[in-house]
Amino acid sequence: MELDKGLRSGKLGEQCEAVVLFPKLFQKYPFPILINSAFLKLADIFRLGNNFLRLCVLKVTQQSEKHLEKILNVDEFVKRVFSVIHSNDPVARAITLRMLGSLASIIPERKNAHHSIRQSLDSHDNVEVEAAIFAAASFSAQSKDFAAGICNKVSEMIQGLDTPVDLKLKLIPMLQHMHHDANLASSSRELLQHLVSSYPSTPMVIVSLHTFTQLAASSLIDIPKQLQLLLQYLKDDPRKAVKRLTINDLKLLAKKAPHLWIRENTQTLCECALASPYNSLKLGMLKCPTLPEPLVLIKFWFSLPEKKSFLFQYIFIAVYN
């Protein structure tokens, strides 16, 4: 009742204070009837309020993600929120798109939301386009139909000459969600392979490789090829940032599917550790959850300029613990 009174207040500060207190209410009383009623009130605030209030409602929704499934009147809630997408204000549309993206888990197949996201990707306002990318990534992770429908659009934007590089870097991670069927995953892998080989700049290589790894992790059959690609970059690419990214991705794949690592993969990783001039990268490689042979580890210790026993003990603990 106190929060409802705050929402009805004519003062913006009191309304904002009431909105931001809703997550505590949900945490203390996680009952579907209360949560449903509260979200409908928040939807009214979102529909009738200004952009600052809408942003507050968006933050509350994102903080209360685990309670979204308790909304009983989903249609009515989404209807009130979605009405703002027709606003003439691009900022209001952008906040609405982020709101829809945050609701993707409970409305994955809403065609009107899909259509609005596709339209907003063609917007001339950068804030709206970035919000559309966020929403598209959220829906791609939840909906096979949306992912299949948006894949060609995203590919065209990434390869388009008129698309700014910073926008391409935000579009590429969306491809990690294109794993719902074999054809979709295959076309996404081909595009990522083209990006990795055609755009050698450090940011592009890092984003493309990591997205490639995330896509491969969703399909176990692609992990061996991805391991070879990452090890190739770890061995041949001189850039420290790229090496650090490949080490982190190798750790991810080792945790995801350690049984797919073969002896040659582990041997290559150890050889890279022996050859690296950076001790931080050496330790990072040896902390990868694939156990190298003790002889290789001893060779690594002898390659250190200062053979300190505490460092050797740390390596053994990191690798074998």
mmCIF file of C-alpha atoms in Angstrom:
data_model
loop_
_atom_site.group_PDB
_atom_site.id
_atom_site.type_symbol
_atom_site.label_atom_id
_atom_site.label_comp_id
_atom_site.label_asym_id
_atom_site.label_seq_id
_atom_site.Cartn_x
_atom_site.Cartn_y
_atom_site.Cartn_z
ATOM 1 C CA MET A 1 0.000 0.000 0.000
ATOM 2 C CA GLU A 2 2.876 2.379 0.758
ATOM 3 C CA LEU A 3 4.494 1.649 -2.594
ATOM 4 C CA ASP A 4 1.178 2.083 -4.372
ATOM 5 C CA LYS A 5 0.777 5.436 -2.671
ATOM 6 C CA GLY A 6 4.241 6.413 -3.886
ATOM 7 C CA LEU A 7 3.372 5.412 -7.449
ATOM 8 C CA ARG A 8 0.262 7.600 -7.357
ATOM 9 C CA SER A 9 2.228 10.589 -6.096
ATOM 10 C CA GLY A 10 2.538 13.589 -8.363
ATOM 11 C CA LYS A 11 6.193 14.026 -7.443
ATOM 12 C CA LEU A 12 8.720 12.316 -9.695
ATOM 13 C CA GLY A 13 11.152 11.608 -6.827
ATOM 14 C CA GLU A 14 8.527 9.764 -4.779
ATOM 15 C CA GLN A 15 7.453 7.750 -7.810
ATOM 16 C CA CYS A 16 11.045 6.714 -8.548
ATOM 17 C CA GLU A 17 11.633 5.794 -4.900
ATOM 18 C CA ALA A 18 8.544 3.593 -4.931
ATOM 19 C CA VAL A 19 9.582 1.868 -8.176
ATOM 20 C CA VAL A 20 13.108 0.983 -7.024
ATOM 21 C CA LEU A 21 11.777 -0.564 -3.794
ATOM 22 C CA PHE A 22 9.779 -3.244 -5.649
ATOM 23 C CA PRO A 23 12.674 -5.792 -5.855
ATOM 24 C CA LYS A 24 12.824 -5.848 -2.026
ATOM 25 C CA LEU A 25 9.076 -6.415 -1.953
ATOM 26 C CA PHE A 26 9.415 -9.352 -4.375
ATOM 27 C CA GLN A 27 12.241 -10.826 -2.339
ATOM 28 C CA LYS A 28 10.312 -10.603 0.907
ATOM 29 C CA TYR A 29 6.932 -11.713 -0.444
ATOM 30 C CA PRO A 30 7.507 -13.885 -3.565
ATOM 31 C CA PHE A 31 3.825 -14.723 -4.064
ATOM 32 C CA PRO A 32 2.430 -14.872 -7.628
ATOM 33 C CA ILE A 33 -0.690 -12.792 -6.836
ATOM 34 C CA LEU A 34 1.367 -9.955 -5.325
ATOM 35 C CA ILE A 35 4.026 -10.100 -8.058
ATOM 36 C CA ASN A 36 1.391 -10.117 -10.799
ATOM 37 C CA SER A 37 -0.378 -7.097 -9.333
ATOM 38 C CA ALA A 38 2.898 -5.234 -8.787
ATOM 39 C CA PHE A 39 4.136 -5.811 -12.334
ATOM 40 C CA LEU A 40 0.838 -4.593 -13.787
ATOM 41 C CA LYS A 41 1.249 -1.370 -11.780
ATOM 42 C CA LEU A 42 4.829 -1.075 -13.021
ATOM 43 C CA ALA A 43 3.594 -1.594 -16.585
ATOM 44 C CA ASP A 44 1.175 1.319 -16.137
ATOM 45 C CA ILE A 45 4.030 3.497 -14.875
ATOM 46 C CA PHE A 46 6.085 2.391 -17.886
ATOM 47 C CA ARG A 47 3.249 3.259 -20.272
ATOM 48 C CA LEU A 48 2.315 6.631 -18.783
ATOM 49 C CA GLY A 49 5.564 7.878 -17.217
ATOM 50 C CA ASN A 50 8.581 9.655 -18.646
ATOM 51 C CA ASN A 51 11.778 8.007 -19.846
ATOM 52 C CA PHE A 52 13.468 8.186 -16.443
ATOM 53 C CA LEU A 53 10.590 6.276 -14.844
ATOM 54 C CA ARG A 54 10.685 3.789 -17.717
ATOM 55 C CA LEU A 55 14.380 3.270 -17.103
ATOM 56 C CA CYS A 56 13.672 2.617 -13.406
ATOM 57 C CA VAL A 57 11.002 0.047 -14.330
ATOM 58 C CA LEU A 58 13.462 -1.591 -16.741
ATOM 59 C CA LYS A 59 16.092 -1.930 -13.989
ATOM 60 C CA VAL A 60 13.515 -3.390 -11.602
ATOM 61 C CA THR A 61 12.461 -5.926 -14.243
ATOM 62 C CA GLN A 62 16.066 -6.969 -14.879
ATOM 63 C CA GLN A 63 16.757 -7.309 -11.147
ATOM 64 C CA SER A 64 13.597 -9.398 -10.701
ATOM 65 C CA GLU A 65 14.202 -11.769 -13.614
ATOM 66 C CA LYS A 66 13.616 -14.897 -11.522
ATOM 67 C CA HIS A 67 10.121 -13.652 -10.608
ATOM 68 C CA LEU A 68 8.932 -12.980 -14.174
ATOM 69 C CA GLU A 69 7.481 -16.468 -14.555
ATOM 70 C CA LYS A 70 5.097 -15.684 -11.687
ATOM 71 C CA ILE A 71 3.285 -13.017 -13.729
ATOM 72 C CA LEU A 72 -0.202 -14.397 -14.307
ATOM 73 C CA ASN A 73 -1.560 -11.822 -16.775
ATOM 74 C CA VAL A 74 1.357 -11.879 -19.196
ATOM 75 C CA ASP A 75 -0.714 -10.646 -22.137
ATOM 76 C CA GLU A 76 -1.996 -7.590 -20.287
ATOM 77 C CA PHE A 77 1.446 -6.802 -18.891
ATOM 78 C CA VAL A 78 3.144 -7.020 -22.298
ATOM 79 C CA LYS A 79 0.328 -5.060 -23.968
ATOM 80 C CA ARG A 80 0.903 -2.074 -21.663
ATOM 81 C CA VAL A 81 4.654 -2.189 -22.122
ATOM 82 C CA PHE A 82 4.505 -2.727 -25.878
ATOM 83 C CA SER A 83 2.310 0.330 -26.462
ATOM 84 C CA VAL A 84 5.388 2.549 -25.959
ATOM 85 C CA ILE A 85 7.135 1.012 -29.007
ATOM 86 C CA HIS A 86 4.999 3.274 -31.217
ATOM 87 C CA SER A 87 6.333 6.437 -29.553
ATOM 88 C CA ASN A 88 7.958 9.143 -31.657
ATOM 89 C CA ASP A 89 10.789 9.333 -29.113
ATOM 90 C CA PRO A 90 13.683 7.005 -30.104
ATOM 91 C CA VAL A 91 14.878 6.862 -26.482
ATOM 92 C CA ALA A 92 11.457 5.641 -25.339
ATOM 93 C CA ARG A 93 11.511 3.018 -28.096
ATOM 94 C CA ALA A 94 15.023 1.982 -27.081
ATOM 95 C CA ILE A 95 13.998 1.485 -23.440
ATOM 96 C CA THR A 96 10.966 -0.508 -24.616
ATOM 97 C CA LEU A 97 13.179 -2.757 -26.740
ATOM 98 C CA ARG A 98 15.435 -3.437 -23.767
ATOM 99 C CA MET A 99 12.332 -4.144 -21.701
ATOM 100 C CA LEU A 100 11.120 -6.647 -24.296
ATOM 101 C CA GLY A 101 14.567 -8.241 -24.351
ATOM 102 C CA SER A 102 14.458 -8.609 -20.573
ATOM 103 C CA LEU A 103 11.069 -10.342 -20.924
ATOM 104 C CA ALA A 104 12.226 -12.737 -23.661
ATOM 105 C CA SER A 105 12.124 -15.741 -21.312
ATOM 106 C CA ILE A 106 8.344 -15.428 -20.859
ATOM 107 C CA ILE A 107 7.412 -14.144 -24.353
ATOM 108 C CA PRO A 108 9.875 -15.922 -26.673
ATOM 109 C CA GLU A 109 7.413 -16.357 -29.561
ATOM 110 C CA ARG A 110 5.647 -12.959 -29.601
ATOM 111 C CA LYS A 111 5.542 -12.083 -33.293
ATOM 112 C CA ASN A 112 4.828 -8.394 -32.736
ATOM 113 C CA ALA A 113 7.956 -8.142 -30.591
ATOM 114 C CA HIS A 114 9.976 -9.970 -33.262
ATOM 115 C CA HIS A 115 8.728 -7.579 -35.938
ATOM 116 C CA SER A 116 9.521 -4.477 -33.882
ATOM 117 C CA ILE A 117 13.061 -5.672 -33.187
ATOM 118 C CA ARG A 118 13.714 -6.296 -36.890
ATOM 119 C CA GLN A 119 12.401 -2.846 -37.763
ATOM 120 C CA SER A 120 14.493 -1.136 -35.101
ATOM 121 C CA LEU A 121 17.692 -2.723 -36.414
ATOM 122 C CA ASP A 122 17.251 -0.430 -39.441
ATOM 123 C CA SER A 123 16.812 2.686 -37.308
ATOM 124 C CA HIS A 124 19.024 5.725 -37.887
ATOM 125 C CA ASP A 125 19.280 6.323 -34.121
ATOM 126 C CA ASN A 126 22.292 4.575 -32.553
ATOM 127 C CA VAL A 127 20.650 4.224 -29.120
ATOM 128 C CA GLU A 128 17.651 2.436 -30.651
ATOM 129 C CA VAL A 129 19.855 0.161 -32.780
ATOM 130 C CA GLU A 130 21.937 -0.893 -29.757
ATOM 131 C CA ALA A 131 18.750 -1.621 -27.817
ATOM 132 C CA ALA A 132 17.465 -3.672 -30.764
ATOM 133 C CA ILE A 133 20.716 -5.671 -30.786
ATOM 134 C CA PHE A 134 20.284 -6.422 -27.071
ATOM 135 C CA ALA A 135 16.680 -7.515 -27.609
ATOM 136 C CA ALA A 136 17.582 -9.573 -30.689
ATOM 137 C CA ALA A 137 20.295 -11.430 -28.773
ATOM 138 C CA SER A 138 17.878 -12.157 -25.912
ATOM 139 C CA PHE A 139 15.157 -13.484 -28.227
ATOM 140 C CA SER A 140 17.661 -15.466 -30.342
ATOM 141 C CA ALA A 141 18.722 -17.343 -27.219
ATOM 142 C CA GLN A 142 15.105 -18.247 -26.438
ATOM 143 C CA SER A 143 13.382 -18.668 -29.821
ATOM 144 C CA LYS A 144 14.441 -20.934 -32.686
ATOM 145 C CA ASP A 145 12.069 -19.184 -35.108
ATOM 146 C CA PHE A 146 13.371 -15.726 -34.269
ATOM 147 C CA ALA A 147 17.000 -16.862 -34.543
ATOM 148 C CA ALA A 148 16.352 -18.411 -37.952
ATOM 149 C CA GLY A 149 14.536 -15.295 -39.156
ATOM 150 C CA ILE A 150 17.093 -12.773 -37.937
ATOM 151 C CA CYS A 151 20.280 -14.650 -38.901
ATOM 152 C CA ASN A 152 20.399 -13.404 -42.523
ATOM 153 C CA LYS A 153 19.628 -9.857 -41.413
ATOM 154 C CA VAL A 154 22.475 -9.896 -38.893
ATOM 155 C CA SER A 155 24.858 -11.427 -41.450
ATOM 156 C CA GLU A 156 24.056 -8.699 -43.981
ATOM 157 C CA MET A 157 24.620 -5.986 -41.386
ATOM 158 C CA ILE A 158 27.946 -7.470 -40.268
ATOM 159 C CA GLN A 159 29.236 -7.774 -43.827
ATOM 160 C CA GLY A 160 27.753 -4.471 -44.991
ATOM 161 C CA LEU A 161 30.283 -1.813 -45.909
ATOM 162 C CA ASP A 162 28.082 0.950 -44.508
ATOM 163 C CA THR A 163 27.915 -0.665 -41.040
ATOM 164 C CA PRO A 164 30.356 1.024 -38.602
ATOM 165 C CA VAL A 165 33.009 -1.218 -37.061
ATOM 166 C CA ASP A 166 31.831 -0.551 -33.489
ATOM 167 C CA LEU A 167 28.336 -1.688 -34.492
ATOM 168 C CA LYS A 168 29.730 -4.833 -36.111
ATOM 169 C CA LEU A 169 31.518 -5.661 -32.853
ATOM 170 C CA LYS A 170 28.156 -5.489 -31.065
ATOM 171 C CA LEU A 171 26.369 -7.572 -33.709
ATOM 172 C CA ILE A 172 28.882 -10.427 -33.889
ATOM 173 C CA PRO A 173 28.203 -11.876 -30.366
ATOM 174 C CA MET A 174 24.607 -12.466 -31.440
ATOM 175 C CA LEU A 175 25.846 -15.329 -33.648
ATOM 176 C CA GLN A 176 26.634 -17.441 -30.567
ATOM 177 C CA HIS A 177 22.880 -18.037 -30.206
ATOM 178 C CA MET A 178 22.475 -19.458 -33.743
ATOM 179 C CA HIS A 179 22.748 -23.061 -32.598
ATOM 180 C CA HIS A 180 19.118 -24.183 -32.728
ATOM 181 C CA ASP A 181 19.584 -26.294 -35.878
ATOM 182 C CA ALA A 182 22.488 -27.602 -37.963
ATOM 183 C CA ASN A 183 22.020 -25.331 -40.994
ATOM 184 C CA LEU A 184 21.801 -22.207 -38.861
ATOM 185 C CA ALA A 185 24.919 -23.145 -36.913
ATOM 186 C CA SER A 186 26.805 -24.022 -40.090
ATOM 187 C CA SER A 187 26.082 -20.690 -41.784
ATOM 188 C CA SER A 188 27.073 -18.831 -38.604
ATOM 189 C CA ARG A 189 30.360 -20.731 -38.387
ATOM 190 C CA GLU A 190 31.142 -19.902 -42.024
ATOM 191 C CA LEU A 191 30.539 -16.222 -41.374
ATOM 192 C CA LEU A 192 32.703 -16.240 -38.241
ATOM 193 C CA GLN A 193 35.481 -18.059 -40.097
ATOM 194 C CA HIS A 194 35.325 -15.377 -42.789
ATOM 195 C CA LEU A 195 35.463 -12.605 -40.180
ATOM 196 C CA VAL A 196 38.441 -14.117 -38.368
ATOM 197 C CA SER A 197 40.443 -14.456 -41.583
ATOM 198 C CA SER A 198 39.347 -11.221 -43.303
ATOM 199 C CA TYR A 199 39.476 -8.709 -40.428
ATOM 200 C CA PRO A 200 42.837 -9.023 -38.625
ATOM 201 C CA SER A 201 42.355 -6.102 -36.197
ATOM 202 C CA THR A 202 42.676 -7.077 -32.533
ATOM 203 C CA PRO A 203 39.109 -6.184 -31.403
ATOM 204 C CA MET A 204 37.565 -7.989 -34.379
ATOM 205 C CA VAL A 205 39.675 -11.126 -33.890
ATOM 206 C CA ILE A 206 38.943 -11.238 -30.153
ATOM 207 C CA VAL A 207 35.176 -10.807 -30.534
ATOM 208 C CA SER A 208 34.926 -13.224 -33.483
ATOM 209 C CA LEU A 209 37.038 -15.937 -31.833
ATOM 210 C CA HIS A 210 35.118 -15.748 -28.562
ATOM 211 C CA THR A 211 31.769 -15.882 -30.365
ATOM 212 C CA PHE A 212 33.096 -18.823 -32.392
ATOM 213 C CA THR A 213 33.997 -20.599 -29.147
ATOM 214 C CA GLN A 214 30.592 -19.931 -27.568
ATOM 215 C CA LEU A 215 28.860 -21.289 -30.681
ATOM 216 C CA ALA A 216 31.073 -24.389 -30.721
ATOM 217 C CA ALA A 217 30.433 -25.022 -27.015
ATOM 218 C CA SER A 218 26.707 -25.301 -27.777
ATOM 219 C CA SER A 219 27.417 -28.058 -30.322
ATOM 220 C CA LEU A 220 29.892 -30.667 -29.125
ATOM 221 C CA ILE A 221 30.738 -31.872 -32.640
ATOM 222 C CA ASP A 222 32.417 -28.534 -33.433
ATOM 223 C CA ILE A 223 34.684 -28.408 -30.382
ATOM 224 C CA PRO A 224 37.654 -30.342 -31.923
ATOM 225 C CA LYS A 225 37.847 -27.902 -34.869
ATOM 226 C CA GLN A 226 37.571 -24.937 -32.516
ATOM 227 C CA LEU A 227 40.375 -26.337 -30.342
ATOM 228 C CA GLN A 228 42.642 -26.489 -33.380
ATOM 229 C CA LEU A 229 41.743 -22.922 -34.371
ATOM 230 C CA LEU A 230 42.390 -21.548 -30.883
ATOM 231 C CA LEU A 231 45.680 -23.406 -30.529
ATOM 232 C CA GLN A 232 46.745 -22.098 -33.938
ATOM 233 C CA TYR A 233 46.144 -18.515 -32.810
ATOM 234 C CA LEU A 234 47.820 -19.186 -29.460
ATOM 235 C CA LYS A 235 50.885 -20.502 -31.251
ATOM 236 C CA ASP A 236 51.145 -18.116 -34.217
ATOM 237 C CA ASP A 237 49.532 -14.805 -33.224
ATOM 238 C CA PRO A 238 52.063 -12.489 -31.515
ATOM 239 C CA ARG A 239 49.458 -10.254 -29.819
ATOM 240 C CA LYS A 240 49.237 -10.739 -26.054
ATOM 241 C CA ALA A 241 45.540 -9.795 -25.934
ATOM 242 C CA VAL A 242 44.671 -12.462 -28.517
ATOM 243 C CA LYS A 243 46.731 -15.076 -26.659
ATOM 244 C CA ARG A 244 44.969 -14.227 -23.405
ATOM 245 C CA LEU A 245 41.569 -14.602 -25.096
ATOM 246 C CA THR A 246 42.502 -17.967 -26.604
ATOM 247 C CA ILE A 247 43.694 -19.245 -23.208
ATOM 248 C CA ASN A 248 40.404 -18.285 -21.565
ATOM 249 C CA ASP A 249 38.436 -19.917 -24.383
ATOM 250 C CA LEU A 250 40.537 -23.076 -24.151
ATOM 251 C CA LYS A 251 39.731 -23.229 -20.431
ATOM 252 C CA LEU A 252 36.038 -22.863 -21.269
ATOM 253 C CA LEU A 253 36.154 -25.750 -23.768
ATOM 254 C CA ALA A 254 38.209 -27.870 -21.369
ATOM 255 C CA LYS A 255 35.515 -27.497 -18.708
ATOM 256 C CA LYS A 256 32.725 -28.042 -21.229
ATOM 257 C CA ALA A 257 34.123 -31.178 -22.889
ATOM 258 C CA PRO A 258 37.455 -32.389 -21.467
ATOM 259 C CA HIS A 259 36.956 -35.788 -23.137
ATOM 260 C CA LEU A 260 37.302 -34.199 -26.578
ATOM 261 C CA TRP A 261 40.865 -33.038 -25.920
ATOM 262 C CA ILE A 262 43.378 -35.307 -27.618
ATOM 263 C CA ARG A 263 47.045 -35.799 -26.780
ATOM 264 C CA GLU A 264 48.174 -33.502 -29.609
ATOM 265 C CA ASN A 265 46.042 -30.627 -28.242
ATOM 266 C CA THR A 266 47.588 -30.910 -24.800
ATOM 267 C CA GLN A 267 51.083 -31.229 -26.260
ATOM 268 C CA THR A 268 50.613 -28.082 -28.364
ATOM 269 C CA LEU A 269 49.354 -26.193 -25.311
ATOM 270 C CA CYS A 270 52.417 -27.205 -23.319
ATOM 271 C CA GLU A 271 54.749 -26.257 -26.166
ATOM 272 C CA CYS A 272 53.126 -22.819 -26.299
ATOM 273 C CA ALA A 273 53.659 -22.489 -22.547
ATOM 274 C CA LEU A 274 57.338 -23.363 -22.970
ATOM 275 C CA ALA A 275 57.791 -20.864 -25.803
ATOM 276 C CA SER A 276 55.871 -17.937 -24.306
ATOM 277 C CA PRO A 277 57.977 -15.051 -22.954
ATOM 278 C CA TYR A 278 55.199 -13.993 -20.542
ATOM 279 C CA ASN A 279 55.047 -15.793 -17.194
ATOM 280 C CA SER A 280 51.414 -14.719 -16.686
ATOM 281 C CA LEU A 281 50.442 -16.446 -19.947
ATOM 282 C CA LYS A 282 52.528 -19.509 -19.051
ATOM 283 C CA LEU A 283 50.618 -19.933 -15.787
ATOM 284 C CA GLY A 284 47.321 -19.304 -17.540
ATOM 285 C CA MET A 285 48.001 -22.101 -20.030
ATOM 286 C CA LEU A 286 49.059 -24.524 -17.313
ATOM 287 C CA LYS A 287 45.883 -23.804 -15.323
ATOM 288 C CA CYS A 288 43.835 -25.117 -18.230
ATOM 289 C CA PRO A 289 41.982 -28.233 -16.941
ATOM 290 C CA THR A 290 43.962 -30.640 -19.153
ATOM 291 C CA LEU A 291 46.768 -32.419 -17.350
ATOM 292 C CA PRO A 292 50.148 -32.179 -19.085
ATOM 293 C CA GLU A 293 52.740 -34.858 -18.615
ATOM 294 C CA PRO A 294 55.015 -34.282 -15.583
ATOM 295 C CA LEU A 295 58.087 -34.305 -17.863
ATOM 296 C CA VAL A 296 56.714 -31.340 -19.853
ATOM 297 C CA LEU A 297 56.010 -29.484 -16.612
ATOM 298 C CA ILE A 298 59.571 -30.081 -15.435
ATOM 299 C CA LYS A 299 60.894 -28.772 -18.769
ATOM 300 C CA PHE A 300 58.785 -25.682 -18.248
ATOM 301 C CA TRP A 301 60.319 -25.113 -14.815
ATOM 302 C CA PHE A 302 63.826 -25.361 -16.254
ATOM 303 C CA SER A 303 62.880 -22.768 -18.891
ATOM 304 C CA LEU A 304 62.186 -20.147 -16.211
ATOM 305 C CA PRO A 305 64.933 -17.541 -15.795
ATOM 306 C CA GLU A 306 64.718 -17.818 -12.016
ATOM 307 C CA LYS A 307 63.870 -21.283 -10.763
ATOM 308 C CA LYS A 308 61.979 -20.430 -7.601
ATOM 309 C CA SER A 309 60.560 -23.379 -5.698
ATOM 310 C CA PHE A 310 57.430 -21.527 -4.574
ATOM 311 C CA LEU A 311 56.547 -20.840 -8.248
ATOM 312 C CA PHE A 312 57.036 -24.480 -9.128
ATOM 313 C CA GLN A 313 54.797 -25.508 -6.215
ATOM 314 C CA TYR A 314 52.168 -23.001 -7.327
ATOM 315 C CA ILE A 315 52.174 -24.485 -10.835
ATOM 316 C CA PHE A 316 51.746 -28.027 -9.517
ATOM 317 C CA ILE A 317 48.870 -26.905 -7.272
ATOM 318 C CA ALA A 318 47.229 -24.984 -10.108
ATOM 319 C CA VAL A 319 47.477 -27.885 -12.548
ATOM 320 C CA TYR A 320 46.959 -30.949 -10.393
ATOM 321 C CA ASN A 321 44.691 -29.718 -7.584
#
